Amino acid sequence: MKPSDGTLCHSVVVITLFLCLGGTRQSGPPSPVPGSQIPTGESGEAHKRVKRGWVWNQFFVLEEYTGTDPLYVGKLHSDVDRGDGSVKYILSGEGAGSIFIIDESTGDIHAIKRLDREEQAYYALRAQAVDRLTNKPVEPLSEFIVKIQDINDNEPRFLDGPYVTSIPEMSPVGTSVIQVTATDADDPTYGSSARVVYSILQGQPYFSVEPKTGIIRTALPNMDREAKDRYLLVIQAKDMVGQMGGLSGTTSITVTLSDVNDNPPRFSRRFYQYNVPESLPVASTVAKIKALDDDIGPNAEMEYRIVDGDGLDILMVTTDMETQEGVVTLQKELDFEKRSSYNLKIEVTNKNTDSRFQALGPFVDTTTVKLVVEDVDEAPKFNSPRYKMSVSEAAKVGSAIGTVSAHDPDTANNPVRYSVDRNTDLERYFNIDATSGVITIAKPLDRETSAEHNITVLAMESQNPAQIGRGLVLISLVDVNDNAPEFPVEYETFVCENSNHGKIIQRISAVDKDKPPSGHHFYFSLAPGTAANLNFSVQDNRDNTAMIVTRRAGFSRQDQAVYFLPVVIVDNGTPSLSSTNTLTVRVCGCDNEGIARSCNAEAFVLPAGLSTGALIAILACVLTLLVLVLLIVTLRRRKKEPLVFDEEKDIRENIVRYDDEGGGEEDTEAFDMATLRNLNFIQDVKTRRDVTPEIQLFSKAAHKLSPDNVIFREFIWERMKGADTDPCAPPYDSLQTYAFEGNGSVAESLSSLESITSASDQNYDYLSDWGPRFKKLADMYGSSKDS
């Protein structure tokens, strides 16, 4: 505030104060001293009440005073005060002493701090006038208000800014975008300091703002997101109703245009061509096409379909939801020899359409896709993917079973050669004619060993053997009656000594490896030579079982302990086969219930279990077997001992380490190669090389031995036998090497010392040609004149 303004305001306050004080006074005699009373007359007339000499409502002070002197607020004065200093004025309440001070003699009130209406709009104070000497009130305590008058010192503020919003593209003019609100901290009830108007500083001509409400609206039609999808607006709020001198604040608004489906899909080309090899597998992708759509999100989702063409049963198109591409896939195998090209007419449409924008054009487009099939060298193909053949298991070797046929599907139609994949016919039961494809039997067949054979036949092009076709052949063997029936187990039964005539002692059955179509039917009888057997008979039950029945009463172990009953079993095959099976029947002593107690001295399995004697016999047999096994193992170990040295003492496996370096090369002879060179190797005590050995004379002829073929053959045989029985040996096709060189040395002896005693006339002049190391020997034994 300027000083002139402060003086003017000070004068206005003083004049107002005096007018208020003057208005409160009444004409008449002077007011009595506070506390005095006017007596009433005898007539009972009431005393007249005297009003106070000071009354006021409030003072007004402008905020934000910036002067150097304290700001004058107002003056307190009592009618009792005669100006002689006997009355003292006291100020209390909000801000008294800290913000507001009073001259206790004159009653002048000043503000010593700058006041801000936005912090506190008014202050409630209390004033009192007291006698300076007695300190007694001369006026009652009164309250008054100091109100802070507002000035325009606060600009409008957008507390919620900056703003971000979105509207659909192509919105009509006047579409509401957003409403902004600015607040002003000044007093809205005083003047125009808080009256705000809005204006747009940036964003025209696309948007407009209502000055009083702050509502922002679109100002242009057909705002296209594909052209521009984001706008930045700057809005201003100005107080004082926008007049000159008003304060202002701004905020920004980011307006994004959301997409609508206002753009139809379009193919960038009207014709596409793709080359596809005919060997492409089914379900493979042969082409990808994509239409362009400027929209985004769900508005750009498309659907593709084939509307016309000559490959409707071969090809299909689907939509990739991630890339929005039309994917053409293969539904059936291609064949260049049948058809070399396909033409498709593909249509694309938007999945989601908006009826408001249908007038912009048809939301559909078409293109043509041509697929050119490329010829490749194909493998031969069999006329049938699976052949089924049957042959009798009794068919002779070389018999034809059936024929397979394959052809080259290429235009060249090269000849085809056939072979059997031996991985599917490891036993080599079948052969195939390489030219005709006739499958024949190579080995005798047995249905009971293998009832079916699944083999793979290979068909190869004669011009390109790398092209191989495969065909499956299932060969079923037809059963013939080539197996006689027999007992399923070795029957062994017993008969009690006290058995009666017609006692059933055993039920028997039969099995047959054959499998006749109508099922098995067996016939049981005694062997022809024993048909007159007086002891037992065979009773056929006609259900593939029979009963062994006694023909007399009473048996004796002393007379005969065991009976061998030959039973003949005949099947119903064509021709029928029979076999004779022996049933062993022992005579046993039984109790009254027919349970066997003893059957001679032999161990016999009874329904009640094993007897003590049988257990002892079994244990004795087991111990005997164990002893025999130990003896056999011991003998085999002795026979496997090596001829030269013990494997556990093989010096090749020893590592000799010394901590000193003395001894020279003698320390390294722990690994002696002589064990590999000589079968009859005997390890002798070696002398140190640094000690001169004694000269020994040997006959050279004694060491000149020829290799012994017998020893060499035995050596090789032992090594081969050891490799065959070694479970850790290499495979049979590995290379076994041996280092045996025989008993003698082909180098013979180089020493000529023995010539002294043998009176040899051998010439040693050649030693002089061996170098300086042999010069001494050449001088000693040579025939030169110098020696």
JSON list of C-alpha atoms in Angstrom, two decimals, residues 55 90 153 192 366 432 513 536 624 660 773:
[
{"chain": "A", "resi": 55, "resn": "VAL", "atom": "CA", "xyz": [-19.67, 2.12, 22.72]},
{"chain": "A", "resi": 90, "resn": "ILE", "atom": "CA", "xyz": [-6.02, -1.48, 29.02]},
{"chain": "A", "resi": 153, "resn": "ASP", "atom": "CA", "xyz": [-3.28, -10.22, -3.14]},
{"chain": "A", "resi": 192, "resn": "SER", "atom": "CA", "xyz": [-14.24, -8.53, -7.16]},
{"chain": "A", "resi": 366, "resn": "THR", "atom": "CA", "xyz": [-10.86, -58.38, -51.51]},
{"chain": "A", "resi": 432, "resn": "ILE", "atom": "CA", "xyz": [11.71, -109.82, -51.42]},
{"chain": "A", "resi": 513, "resn": "LYS", "atom": "CA", "xyz": [0.67, -125.39, -28.51]},
{"chain": "A", "resi": 536, "resn": "PHE", "atom": "CA", "xyz": [-5.55, -148.64, -13.02]},
{"chain": "A", "resi": 624, "resn": "THR", "atom": "CA", "xyz": [27.21, -131.97, -1.87]},
{"chain": "A", "resi": 660, "resn": "ASP", "atom": "CA", "xyz": [67.51, -88.91, -4.41]},
{"chain": "A", "resi": 773, "resn": "ARG", "atom": "CA", "xyz": [82.44, -95.67, -29.78]}
]
